Amino acid sequence: MVEPTDLAPLDTARAWLEVARHIAVLTGAGVSAESGVPTFRDAQTGYWAQFDPHEMASERGFRAQPARVWGWYEHRRELLRGVQPNAGHRALADFQQRYPERLTLITQNVDGLHQRAGSQNVLCLHGDLLTNRWLDTPRDCCHMKHAATGSPPYCDRCGNLLRPGVVWFGEPLPLATLDAAQRVVQACDLMLVVGTAGAVYPAAGLAHQARDAGARVVVINTGSSELDDIANTVLRGPSARLLPALLEASDPAQGA
Ligand code: OAD
């Protein structure tokens, strides 16, 4: 008898997918790379090769240089207006549409491309680049639609600044979202970990939780990741090719 683990990694993952009742997917910046959105930690092309994350992705960095940091987020928002979801985003959305009860998508990405591809109920661990919130606790005078134009915009009464609605280093993740993600990974029997370096916690810890709870973990990545060691199998290659190859062929015996 041929065990799934005797097969090539893609066939192995397909065999696991076909019998999985609850699939958790954790995505990172690599999923959007082929849409033209830079990752963070890829050498040369990643944002953190060019910028210091403490300056660009922390409250302290924002307070120190609000115009510079705001400008960088404005640049990233502008970039998003010119890109489209890729075949990897679409394969995840299509699979969820076919089997809505089986797949839950958890993402570290703030680019909204999963949602634009049609994924539903995406658990966004790190916020949404296209939204803003007040830097300091808003007072009665702070009304977002009346924010005075500026870089960043500000409350013209009290001077409170707007900031991007993303989670920065040192900040807690949205509690309800993280709770929901933890429940999903603890109940899944298969977890796909796609396009993430696995270097940022608590997001990366979700893969450990899935594994500890008995799920199979499949890593999909063009290079090595910090989660390879806990993966049951690793698919090496771009997610825009591997996600369709994995998900589109699936005809699960135990579908919803
Ligand atoms: P990283 O930039 O750290 O990692 C991207 C991963 O994607 C790397 O492991 C690459 O090898 C892989 N990769 C690149 N292109 C790929 C492709 N076409 N297909 C598959 N894999 C590919 O991004 P994240 O792990 O998402 O946080 O980073 C986690 C968090 O750190 C981000 O959410 C961001 C960042 O600082 C905040 O902004 C709060």
mmCIF file with all atom_site columns, C-alpha atoms in Angstrom, residues 31-158:
data_model
loop_
_atom_site.group_PDB
_atom_site.id
_atom_site.type_symbol
_atom_site.label_atom_id
_atom_site.label_alt_id
_atom_site.label_comp_id
_atom_site.label_asym_id
_atom_site.label_entity_id
_atom_site.label_seq_id
_atom_site.pdbx_PDB_ins_code
_atom_site.Cartn_x
_atom_site.Cartn_y
_atom_site.Cartn_z
_atom_site.occupancy
_atom_site.B_iso_or_equiv
_atom_site.pdbx_formal_charge
_atom_site.auth_seq_id
_atom_site.auth_comp_id
_atom_site.auth_asym_id
_atom_site.auth_atom_id
_atom_site.pdbx_PDB_model_num
ATOM 1   C CA . VAL A 1 31  ? 1.352   35.373 -1.439 1.00 0.00 ? 31  VAL A CA 1
ATOM 2   C CA . SER A 1 32  ? 1.154   38.907 -2.842 1.00 0.00 ? 32  SER A CA 1
ATOM 3   C CA . ALA A 1 33  ? 4.689   38.985 -4.265 1.00 0.00 ? 33  ALA A CA 1
ATOM 4   C CA . GLU A 1 34  ? 3.534   37.865 -7.703 1.00 0.00 ? 34  GLU A CA 1
ATOM 5   C CA . SER A 1 35  ? 0.937   40.651 -7.717 1.00 0.00 ? 35  SER A CA 1
ATOM 6   C CA . GLY A 1 36  ? 3.834   43.085 -7.461 1.00 0.00 ? 36  GLY A CA 1
ATOM 7   C CA . VAL A 1 37  ? 3.589   43.877 -3.735 1.00 0.00 ? 37  VAL A CA 1
ATOM 8   C CA . PRO A 1 38  ? 7.039   43.771 -2.096 1.00 0.00 ? 38  PRO A CA 1
ATOM 9   C CA . THR A 1 39  ? 7.603   41.369 0.806  1.00 0.00 ? 39  THR A CA 1
ATOM 10  C CA . PHE A 1 40  ? 9.367   42.448 4.000  1.00 0.00 ? 40  PHE A CA 1
ATOM 11  C CA . ARG A 1 41  ? 12.269  40.103 4.544  1.00 0.00 ? 41  ARG A CA 1
ATOM 12  C CA . ASP A 1 42  ? 13.328  38.972 1.077  1.00 0.00 ? 42  ASP A CA 1
ATOM 13  C CA . ALA A 1 43  ? 16.930  40.059 0.529  1.00 0.00 ? 43  ALA A CA 1
ATOM 14  C CA . GLN A 1 44  ? 17.210  43.000 -1.923 1.00 0.00 ? 44  GLN A CA 1
ATOM 15  C CA . THR A 1 45  ? 13.498  43.326 -2.721 1.00 0.00 ? 45  THR A CA 1
ATOM 16  C CA . GLY A 1 46  ? 11.934  43.206 0.779  1.00 0.00 ? 46  GLY A CA 1
ATOM 17  C CA . TYR A 1 47  ? 10.922  46.439 2.504  1.00 0.00 ? 47  TYR A CA 1
ATOM 18  C CA . TRP A 1 48  ? 13.127  45.695 5.505  1.00 0.00 ? 48  TRP A CA 1
ATOM 19  C CA . ALA A 1 49  ? 16.191  45.565 3.233  1.00 0.00 ? 49  ALA A CA 1
ATOM 20  C CA . GLN A 1 50  ? 15.519  49.229 2.510  1.00 0.00 ? 50  GLN A CA 1
ATOM 21  C CA . PHE A 1 51  ? 13.861  50.562 5.665  1.00 0.00 ? 51  PHE A CA 1
ATOM 22  C CA . ASP A 1 52  ? 14.297  50.085 9.392  1.00 0.00 ? 52  ASP A CA 1
ATOM 23  C CA . PRO A 1 53  ? 11.137  48.440 10.760 1.00 0.00 ? 53  PRO A CA 1
ATOM 24  C CA . HIS A 1 54  ? 11.599  50.275 14.070 1.00 0.00 ? 54  HIS A CA 1
ATOM 25  C CA . GLU A 1 55  ? 11.325  53.561 12.206 1.00 0.00 ? 55  GLU A CA 1
ATOM 26  C CA . MET A 1 56  ? 8.551   52.588 9.792  1.00 0.00 ? 56  MET A CA 1
ATOM 27  C CA . ALA A 1 57  ? 6.452   50.108 11.757 1.00 0.00 ? 57  ALA A CA 1
ATOM 28  C CA . SER A 1 58  ? 6.328   51.230 15.363 1.00 0.00 ? 58  SER A CA 1
ATOM 29  C CA . GLU A 1 59  ? 4.433   53.896 17.280 1.00 0.00 ? 59  GLU A CA 1
ATOM 30  C CA . ARG A 1 60  ? 7.735   55.359 18.441 1.00 0.00 ? 60  ARG A CA 1
ATOM 31  C CA . GLY A 1 61  ? 8.986   55.628 14.858 1.00 0.00 ? 61  GLY A CA 1
ATOM 32  C CA . PHE A 1 62  ? 5.747   57.304 13.780 1.00 0.00 ? 62  PHE A CA 1
ATOM 33  C CA . ARG A 1 63  ? 5.858   59.858 16.614 1.00 0.00 ? 63  ARG A CA 1
ATOM 34  C CA . ALA A 1 64  ? 9.490   60.614 15.785 1.00 0.00 ? 64  ALA A CA 1
ATOM 35  C CA . GLN A 1 65  ? 8.939   61.189 12.050 1.00 0.00 ? 65  GLN A CA 1
ATOM 36  C CA . PRO A 1 66  ? 5.185   61.317 11.323 1.00 0.00 ? 66  PRO A CA 1
ATOM 37  C CA . ALA A 1 67  ? 5.444   62.857 7.861  1.00 0.00 ? 67  ALA A CA 1
ATOM 38  C CA . ARG A 1 68  ? 8.077   60.403 6.647  1.00 0.00 ? 68  ARG A CA 1
ATOM 39  C CA . VAL A 1 69  ? 6.263   57.340 8.008  1.00 0.00 ? 69  VAL A CA 1
ATOM 40  C CA . TRP A 1 70  ? 2.849   58.542 6.774  1.00 0.00 ? 70  TRP A CA 1
ATOM 41  C CA . GLY A 1 71  ? 4.391   59.138 3.347  1.00 0.00 ? 71  GLY A CA 1
ATOM 42  C CA . TRP A 1 72  ? 5.651   55.569 3.198  1.00 0.00 ? 72  TRP A CA 1
ATOM 43  C CA . TYR A 1 73  ? 2.176   54.188 3.954  1.00 0.00 ? 73  TYR A CA 1
ATOM 44  C CA . GLU A 1 74  ? 0.677   56.537 1.369  1.00 0.00 ? 74  GLU A CA 1
ATOM 45  C CA . HIS A 1 75  ? 3.200   55.173 -1.144 1.00 0.00 ? 75  HIS A CA 1
ATOM 46  C CA . ARG A 1 76  ? 2.177   51.597 -0.291 1.00 0.00 ? 76  ARG A CA 1
ATOM 47  C CA . ARG A 1 77  ? -1.515  52.499 -0.653 1.00 0.00 ? 77  ARG A CA 1
ATOM 48  C CA . GLU A 1 78  ? -0.829  54.024 -4.037 1.00 0.00 ? 78  GLU A CA 1
ATOM 49  C CA . LEU A 1 79  ? 0.995   50.859 -5.092 1.00 0.00 ? 79  LEU A CA 1
ATOM 50  C CA . LEU A 1 80  ? -2.036  48.770 -4.112 1.00 0.00 ? 80  LEU A CA 1
ATOM 51  C CA . ARG A 1 81  ? -4.272  50.770 -6.431 1.00 0.00 ? 81  ARG A CA 1
ATOM 52  C CA . GLY A 1 82  ? -2.241  49.459 -9.366 1.00 0.00 ? 82  GLY A CA 1
ATOM 53  C CA . VAL A 1 83  ? -2.105  45.737 -8.508 1.00 0.00 ? 83  VAL A CA 1
ATOM 54  C CA . GLN A 1 84  ? -4.496  42.804 -8.793 1.00 0.00 ? 84  GLN A CA 1
ATOM 55  C CA . PRO A 1 85  ? -4.983  39.546 -6.902 1.00 0.00 ? 85  PRO A CA 1
ATOM 56  C CA . ASN A 1 86  ? -2.973  36.721 -8.460 1.00 0.00 ? 86  ASN A CA 1
ATOM 57  C CA . ALA A 1 87  ? -3.751  33.079 -9.198 1.00 0.00 ? 87  ALA A CA 1
ATOM 58  C CA . GLY A 1 88  ? -2.840  32.081 -5.622 1.00 0.00 ? 88  GLY A CA 1
ATOM 59  C CA . HIS A 1 89  ? -5.353  34.504 -4.074 1.00 0.00 ? 89  HIS A CA 1
ATOM 60  C CA . ARG A 1 90  ? -7.967  33.334 -6.565 1.00 0.00 ? 90  ARG A CA 1
ATOM 61  C CA . ALA A 1 91  ? -7.357  29.626 -5.925 1.00 0.00 ? 91  ALA A CA 1
ATOM 62  C CA . LEU A 1 92  ? -7.952  30.133 -2.196 1.00 0.00 ? 92  LEU A CA 1
ATOM 63  C CA . ALA A 1 93  ? -11.114 32.155 -2.818 1.00 0.00 ? 93  ALA A CA 1
ATOM 64  C CA . ASP A 1 94  ? -12.447 29.621 -5.339 1.00 0.00 ? 94  ASP A CA 1
ATOM 65  C CA . PHE A 1 95  ? -11.807 26.691 -3.015 1.00 0.00 ? 95  PHE A CA 1
ATOM 66  C CA . GLN A 1 96  ? -13.608 28.473 -0.173 1.00 0.00 ? 96  GLN A CA 1
ATOM 67  C CA . GLN A 1 97  ? -16.525 29.224 -2.465 1.00 0.00 ? 97  GLN A CA 1
ATOM 68  C CA . ARG A 1 98  ? -16.788 25.533 -3.374 1.00 0.00 ? 98  ARG A CA 1
ATOM 69  C CA . TYR A 1 99  ? -16.359 24.320 0.226  1.00 0.00 ? 99  TYR A CA 1
ATOM 70  C CA . PRO A 1 100 ? -17.293 27.236 2.496  1.00 0.00 ? 100 PRO A CA 1
ATOM 71  C CA . GLU A 1 101 ? -17.352 25.178 5.691  1.00 0.00 ? 101 GLU A CA 1
ATOM 72  C CA . ARG A 1 102 ? -13.926 23.675 5.164  1.00 0.00 ? 102 ARG A CA 1
ATOM 73  C CA . LEU A 1 103 ? -11.479 26.540 4.706  1.00 0.00 ? 103 LEU A CA 1
ATOM 74  C CA . THR A 1 104 ? -10.693 29.508 6.955  1.00 0.00 ? 104 THR A CA 1
ATOM 75  C CA . LEU A 1 105 ? -8.195  32.079 5.792  1.00 0.00 ? 105 LEU A CA 1
ATOM 76  C CA . ILE A 1 106 ? -5.954  33.838 8.290  1.00 0.00 ? 106 ILE A CA 1
ATOM 77  C CA . THR A 1 107 ? -3.603  36.463 6.918  1.00 0.00 ? 107 THR A CA 1
ATOM 78  C CA . GLN A 1 108 ? -0.799  38.692 8.114  1.00 0.00 ? 108 GLN A CA 1
ATOM 79  C CA . ASN A 1 109 ? -1.228  40.768 4.968  1.00 0.00 ? 109 ASN A CA 1
ATOM 80  C CA . VAL A 1 110 ? -2.726  44.234 5.104  1.00 0.00 ? 110 VAL A CA 1
ATOM 81  C CA . ASP A 1 111 ? -3.158  44.638 1.340  1.00 0.00 ? 111 ASP A CA 1
ATOM 82  C CA . GLY A 1 112 ? -6.776  43.429 0.982  1.00 0.00 ? 112 GLY A CA 1
ATOM 83  C CA . LEU A 1 113 ? -5.927  41.232 -2.026 1.00 0.00 ? 113 LEU A CA 1
ATOM 84  C CA . HIS A 1 114 ? -7.497  38.090 -0.547 1.00 0.00 ? 114 HIS A CA 1
ATOM 85  C CA . GLN A 1 115 ? -10.763 39.984 -0.063 1.00 0.00 ? 115 GLN A CA 1
ATOM 86  C CA . ARG A 1 116 ? -10.560 41.445 -3.565 1.00 0.00 ? 116 ARG A CA 1
ATOM 87  C CA . ALA A 1 117 ? -10.141 37.897 -4.926 1.00 0.00 ? 117 ALA A CA 1
ATOM 88  C CA . GLY A 1 118 ? -13.400 36.945 -3.186 1.00 0.00 ? 118 GLY A CA 1
ATOM 89  C CA . SER A 1 119 ? -12.265 35.307 0.060  1.00 0.00 ? 119 SER A CA 1
ATOM 90  C CA . GLN A 1 120 ? -14.839 35.648 2.822  1.00 0.00 ? 120 GLN A CA 1
ATOM 91  C CA . ASN A 1 121 ? -14.442 36.211 6.566  1.00 0.00 ? 121 ASN A CA 1
ATOM 92  C CA . VAL A 1 122 ? -10.688 36.684 6.302  1.00 0.00 ? 122 VAL A CA 1
ATOM 93  C CA . LEU A 1 123 ? -9.065  36.912 9.729  1.00 0.00 ? 123 LEU A CA 1
ATOM 94  C CA . CYS A 1 124 ? -6.687  39.857 9.328  1.00 0.00 ? 124 CYS A CA 1
ATOM 95  C CA . LEU A 1 125 ? -4.130  39.620 12.114 1.00 0.00 ? 125 LEU A CA 1
ATOM 96  C CA . HIS A 1 126 ? -2.195  42.776 11.248 1.00 0.00 ? 126 HIS A CA 1
ATOM 97  C CA . GLY A 1 127 ? -4.987  45.176 10.293 1.00 0.00 ? 127 GLY A CA 1
ATOM 98  C CA . ASP A 1 128 ? -5.829  46.883 7.022  1.00 0.00 ? 128 ASP A CA 1
ATOM 99  C CA . LEU A 1 129 ? -3.536  49.258 5.160  1.00 0.00 ? 129 LEU A CA 1
ATOM 100 C CA . LEU A 1 130 ? -6.464  51.062 3.558  1.00 0.00 ? 130 LEU A CA 1
ATOM 101 C CA . THR A 1 131 ? -7.936  52.211 6.878  1.00 0.00 ? 131 THR A CA 1
ATOM 102 C CA . ASN A 1 132 ? -6.863  54.861 9.389  1.00 0.00 ? 132 ASN A CA 1
ATOM 103 C CA . ARG A 1 133 ? -7.355  55.418 13.084 1.00 0.00 ? 133 ARG A CA 1
ATOM 104 C CA . TRP A 1 134 ? -6.414  58.069 15.610 1.00 0.00 ? 134 TRP A CA 1
ATOM 105 C CA . LEU A 1 135 ? -2.950  57.878 17.110 1.00 0.00 ? 135 LEU A CA 1
ATOM 106 C CA . ASP A 1 136 ? -4.113  58.971 20.562 1.00 0.00 ? 136 ASP A CA 1
ATOM 107 C CA . THR A 1 137 ? -7.427  58.097 22.183 1.00 0.00 ? 137 THR A CA 1
ATOM 108 C CA . PRO A 1 138 ? -9.954  60.172 20.229 1.00 0.00 ? 138 PRO A CA 1
ATOM 109 C CA . ARG A 1 139 ? -11.742 63.025 22.005 1.00 0.00 ? 139 ARG A CA 1
ATOM 110 C CA . ASP A 1 140 ? -15.195 64.386 21.158 1.00 0.00 ? 140 ASP A CA 1
ATOM 111 C CA . CYS A 1 141 ? -13.592 66.766 18.658 1.00 0.00 ? 141 CYS A CA 1
ATOM 112 C CA . CYS A 1 142 ? -11.831 64.004 16.671 1.00 0.00 ? 142 CYS A CA 1
ATOM 113 C CA . HIS A 1 143 ? -13.990 63.213 13.653 1.00 0.00 ? 143 HIS A CA 1
ATOM 114 C CA . MET A 1 144 ? -12.236 61.286 10.920 1.00 0.00 ? 144 MET A CA 1
ATOM 115 C CA . LYS A 1 145 ? -14.197 62.828 8.072  1.00 0.00 ? 145 LYS A CA 1
ATOM 116 C CA . HIS A 1 146 ? -13.304 66.325 9.308  1.00 0.00 ? 146 HIS A CA 1
ATOM 117 C CA . ALA A 1 147 ? -9.597  65.584 9.689  1.00 0.00 ? 147 ALA A CA 1
ATOM 118 C CA . ALA A 1 148 ? -7.544  68.476 8.389  1.00 0.00 ? 148 ALA A CA 1
ATOM 119 C CA . THR A 1 149 ? -5.459  67.734 5.324  1.00 0.00 ? 149 THR A CA 1
ATOM 120 C CA . GLY A 1 150 ? -1.862  67.081 6.223  1.00 0.00 ? 150 GLY A CA 1
ATOM 121 C CA . SER A 1 151 ? 0.841   64.493 6.181  1.00 0.00 ? 151 SER A CA 1
ATOM 122 C CA . PRO A 1 152 ? -0.534  62.909 8.293  1.00 0.00 ? 152 PRO A CA 1
ATOM 123 C CA . PRO A 1 153 ? -4.028  64.422 8.515  1.00 0.00 ? 153 PRO A CA 1
ATOM 124 C CA . TYR A 1 154 ? -4.905  65.720 12.012 1.00 0.00 ? 154 TYR A CA 1
ATOM 125 C CA . CYS A 1 155 ? -7.776  66.914 14.176 1.00 0.00 ? 155 CYS A CA 1
ATOM 126 C CA . ASP A 1 156 ? -7.873  70.679 13.723 1.00 0.00 ? 156 ASP A CA 1
ATOM 127 C CA . ARG A 1 157 ? -9.109  71.143 17.304 1.00 0.00 ? 157 ARG A CA 1
ATOM 128 C CA . CYS A 1 158 ? -6.740  69.039 19.384 1.00 0.00 ? 158 CYS A CA 1
#
